[in-house]
PDB file of C-alpha atoms in Angstrom:
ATOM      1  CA  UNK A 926    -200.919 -88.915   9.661  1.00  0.00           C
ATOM      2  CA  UNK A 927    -198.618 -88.477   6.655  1.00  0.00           C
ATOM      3  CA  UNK A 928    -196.657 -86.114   8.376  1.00  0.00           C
ATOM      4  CA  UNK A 929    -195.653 -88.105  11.509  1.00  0.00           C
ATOM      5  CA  UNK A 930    -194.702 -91.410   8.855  1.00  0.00           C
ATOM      6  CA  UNK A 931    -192.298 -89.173   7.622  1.00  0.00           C
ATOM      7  CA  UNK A 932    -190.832 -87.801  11.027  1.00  0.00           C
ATOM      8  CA  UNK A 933    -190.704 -91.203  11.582  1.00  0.00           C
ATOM      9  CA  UNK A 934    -188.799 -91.810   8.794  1.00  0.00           C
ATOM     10  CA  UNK A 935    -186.564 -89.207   9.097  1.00  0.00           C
ATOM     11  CA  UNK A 936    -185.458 -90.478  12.763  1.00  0.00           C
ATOM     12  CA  UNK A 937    -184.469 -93.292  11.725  1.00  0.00           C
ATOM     13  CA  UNK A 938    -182.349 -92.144   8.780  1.00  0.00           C
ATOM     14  CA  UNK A 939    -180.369 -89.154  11.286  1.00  0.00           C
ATOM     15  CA  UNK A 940    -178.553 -90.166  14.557  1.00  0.00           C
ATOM     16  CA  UNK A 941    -181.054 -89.344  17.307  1.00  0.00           C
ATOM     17  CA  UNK A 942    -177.990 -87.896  19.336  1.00  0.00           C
ATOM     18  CA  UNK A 943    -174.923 -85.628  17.848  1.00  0.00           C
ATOM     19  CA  UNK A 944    -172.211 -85.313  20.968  1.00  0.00           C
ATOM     20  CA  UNK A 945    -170.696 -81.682  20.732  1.00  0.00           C
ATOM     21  CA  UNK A 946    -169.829 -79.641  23.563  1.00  0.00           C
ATOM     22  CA  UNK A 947    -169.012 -75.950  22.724  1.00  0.00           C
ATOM     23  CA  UNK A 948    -165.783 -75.147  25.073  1.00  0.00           C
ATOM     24  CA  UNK A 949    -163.902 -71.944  25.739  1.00  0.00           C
ATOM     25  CA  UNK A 950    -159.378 -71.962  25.936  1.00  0.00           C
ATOM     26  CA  UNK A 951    -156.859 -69.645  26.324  1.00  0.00           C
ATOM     27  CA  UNK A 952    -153.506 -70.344  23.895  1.00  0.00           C
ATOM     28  CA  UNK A 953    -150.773 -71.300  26.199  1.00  0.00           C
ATOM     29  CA  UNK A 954    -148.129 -72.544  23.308  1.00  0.00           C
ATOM     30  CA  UNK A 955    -148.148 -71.310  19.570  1.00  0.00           C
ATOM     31  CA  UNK A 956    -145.739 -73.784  18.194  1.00  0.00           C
ATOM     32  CA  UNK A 957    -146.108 -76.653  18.876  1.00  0.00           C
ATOM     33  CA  UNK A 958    -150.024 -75.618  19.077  1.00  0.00           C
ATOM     34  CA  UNK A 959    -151.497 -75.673  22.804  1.00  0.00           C
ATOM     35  CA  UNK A 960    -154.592 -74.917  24.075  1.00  0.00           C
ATOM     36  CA  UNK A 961    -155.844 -74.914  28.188  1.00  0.00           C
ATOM     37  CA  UNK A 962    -159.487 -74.714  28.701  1.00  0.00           C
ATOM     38  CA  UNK A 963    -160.486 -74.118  32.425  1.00  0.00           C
ATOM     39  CA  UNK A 964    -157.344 -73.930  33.425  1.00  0.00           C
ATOM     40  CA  UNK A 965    -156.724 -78.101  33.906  1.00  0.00           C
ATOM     41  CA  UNK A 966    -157.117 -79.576  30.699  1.00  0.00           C
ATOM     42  CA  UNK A 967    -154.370 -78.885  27.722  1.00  0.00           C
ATOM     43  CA  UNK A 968    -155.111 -79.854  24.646  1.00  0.00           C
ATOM     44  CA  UNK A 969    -152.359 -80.764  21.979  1.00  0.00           C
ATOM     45  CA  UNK A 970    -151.110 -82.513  19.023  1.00  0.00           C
ATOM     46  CA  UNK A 971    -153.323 -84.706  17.114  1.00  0.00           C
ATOM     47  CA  UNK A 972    -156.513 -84.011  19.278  1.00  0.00           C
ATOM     48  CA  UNK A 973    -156.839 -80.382  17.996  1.00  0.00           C
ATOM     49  CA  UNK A 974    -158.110 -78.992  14.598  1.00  0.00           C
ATOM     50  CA  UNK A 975    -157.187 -75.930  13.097  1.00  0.00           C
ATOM     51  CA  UNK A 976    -159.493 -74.565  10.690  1.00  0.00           C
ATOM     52  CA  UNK A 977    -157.547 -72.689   7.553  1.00  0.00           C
ATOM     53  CA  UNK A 978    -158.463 -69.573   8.504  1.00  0.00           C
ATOM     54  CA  UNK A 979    -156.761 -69.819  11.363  1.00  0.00           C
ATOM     55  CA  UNK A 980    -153.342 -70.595  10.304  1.00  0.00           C
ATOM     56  CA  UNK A 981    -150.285 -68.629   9.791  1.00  0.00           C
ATOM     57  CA  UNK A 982    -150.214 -67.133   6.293  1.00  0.00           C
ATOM     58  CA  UNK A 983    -147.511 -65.339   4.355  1.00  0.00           C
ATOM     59  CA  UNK A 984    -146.924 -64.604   0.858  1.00  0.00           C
ATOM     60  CA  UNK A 985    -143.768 -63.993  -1.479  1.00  0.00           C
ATOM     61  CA  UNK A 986    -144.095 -60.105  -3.346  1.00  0.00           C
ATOM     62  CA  UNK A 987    -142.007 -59.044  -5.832  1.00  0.00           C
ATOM     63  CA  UNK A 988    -141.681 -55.322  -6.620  1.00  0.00           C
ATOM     64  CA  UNK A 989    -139.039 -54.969  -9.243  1.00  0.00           C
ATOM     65  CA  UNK A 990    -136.024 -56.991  -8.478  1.00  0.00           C
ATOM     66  CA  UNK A 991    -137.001 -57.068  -4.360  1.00  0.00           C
ATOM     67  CA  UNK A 992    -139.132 -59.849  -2.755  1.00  0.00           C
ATOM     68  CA  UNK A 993    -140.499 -59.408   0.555  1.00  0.00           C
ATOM     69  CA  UNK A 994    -142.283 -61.717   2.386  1.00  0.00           C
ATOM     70  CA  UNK A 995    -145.698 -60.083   4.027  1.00  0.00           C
ATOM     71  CA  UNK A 996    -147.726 -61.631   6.726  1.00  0.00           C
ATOM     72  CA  UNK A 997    -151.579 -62.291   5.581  1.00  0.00           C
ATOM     73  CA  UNK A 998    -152.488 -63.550   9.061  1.00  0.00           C
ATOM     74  CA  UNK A 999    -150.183 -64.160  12.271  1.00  0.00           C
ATOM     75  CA  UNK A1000    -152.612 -67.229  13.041  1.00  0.00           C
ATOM     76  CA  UNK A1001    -152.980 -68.031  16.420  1.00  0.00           C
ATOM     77  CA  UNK A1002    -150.783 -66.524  19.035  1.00  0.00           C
ATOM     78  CA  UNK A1003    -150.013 -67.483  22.985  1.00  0.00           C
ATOM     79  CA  UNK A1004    -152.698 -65.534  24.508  1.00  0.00           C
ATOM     80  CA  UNK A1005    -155.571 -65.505  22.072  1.00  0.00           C
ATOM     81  CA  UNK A1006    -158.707 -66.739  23.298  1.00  0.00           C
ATOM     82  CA  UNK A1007    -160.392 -69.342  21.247  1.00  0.00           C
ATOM     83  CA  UNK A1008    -163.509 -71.433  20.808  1.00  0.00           C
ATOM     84  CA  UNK A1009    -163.805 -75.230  20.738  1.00  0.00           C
ATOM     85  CA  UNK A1010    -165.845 -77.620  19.867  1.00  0.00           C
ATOM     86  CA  UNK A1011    -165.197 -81.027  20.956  1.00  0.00           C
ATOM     87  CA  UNK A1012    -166.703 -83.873  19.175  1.00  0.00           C
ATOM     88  CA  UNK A1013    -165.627 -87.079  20.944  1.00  0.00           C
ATOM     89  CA  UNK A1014    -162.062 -86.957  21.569  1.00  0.00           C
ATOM     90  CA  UNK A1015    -161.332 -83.873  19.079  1.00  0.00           C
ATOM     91  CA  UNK A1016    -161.446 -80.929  19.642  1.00  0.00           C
ATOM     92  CA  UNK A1017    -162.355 -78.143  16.385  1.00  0.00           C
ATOM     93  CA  UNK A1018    -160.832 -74.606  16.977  1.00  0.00           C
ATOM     94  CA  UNK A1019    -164.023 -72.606  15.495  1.00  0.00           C
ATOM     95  CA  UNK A1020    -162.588 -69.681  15.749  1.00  0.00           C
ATOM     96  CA  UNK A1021    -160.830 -66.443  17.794  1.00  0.00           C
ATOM     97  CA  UNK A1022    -162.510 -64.438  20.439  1.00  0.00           C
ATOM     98  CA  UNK A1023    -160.067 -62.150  21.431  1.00  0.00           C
ATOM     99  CA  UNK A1024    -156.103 -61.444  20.197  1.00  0.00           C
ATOM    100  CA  UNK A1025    -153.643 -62.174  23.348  1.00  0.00           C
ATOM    101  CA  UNK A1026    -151.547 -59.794  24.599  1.00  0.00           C
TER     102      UNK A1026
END
């Protein structure tokens, strides 16, 4: 009896539905960022997230009197094919499944 008052409870505190839709895209564009998924819909701009980990990262390193800059990660690249999950009109890039060519 306890037990279902506080399921009960806890409905009403969460959202009974969370809208996310786990999508698949190949990287058409790498700057400006574009992404097709099923080969109709391109995604751009504003409606995509990049998570950090996922972005282009170099760093200055200076040995003696010589800096060099050194690539950390090429981020994404036309080609690469990514995961996606879209959450209303947004769409999250979770991640890379394979390097393009």
């Amino acid at each position: 009896m306890i037990a279902e008052l506080i399921k009960e409870a806890a409905r009403g505190c969460i959202a009974e539905e969370v809208k996310a839709q786990l999508m698949f895209g190949k990287v058409t564009q790498a700057s400006p960022l574009a992404v097709t998924v099923e080969n109709r819909l391109v995604l751009e701009g504003e409606r995509l997230i990049l998570g950090k980990e996922l972005e282009k990262r170099e760093v200055s390193v200076t040995f003696g009197e010589e800096t060099q800059e050194i690539t950390l990660h090429p981020g994404l690249q036309a080609g690469d094919t990514v995961i996606l999950v879209r959450l209303g009109g947004y769409f999250y890039i979770a991640g890379r499944l394979s390097a393009g060519e």
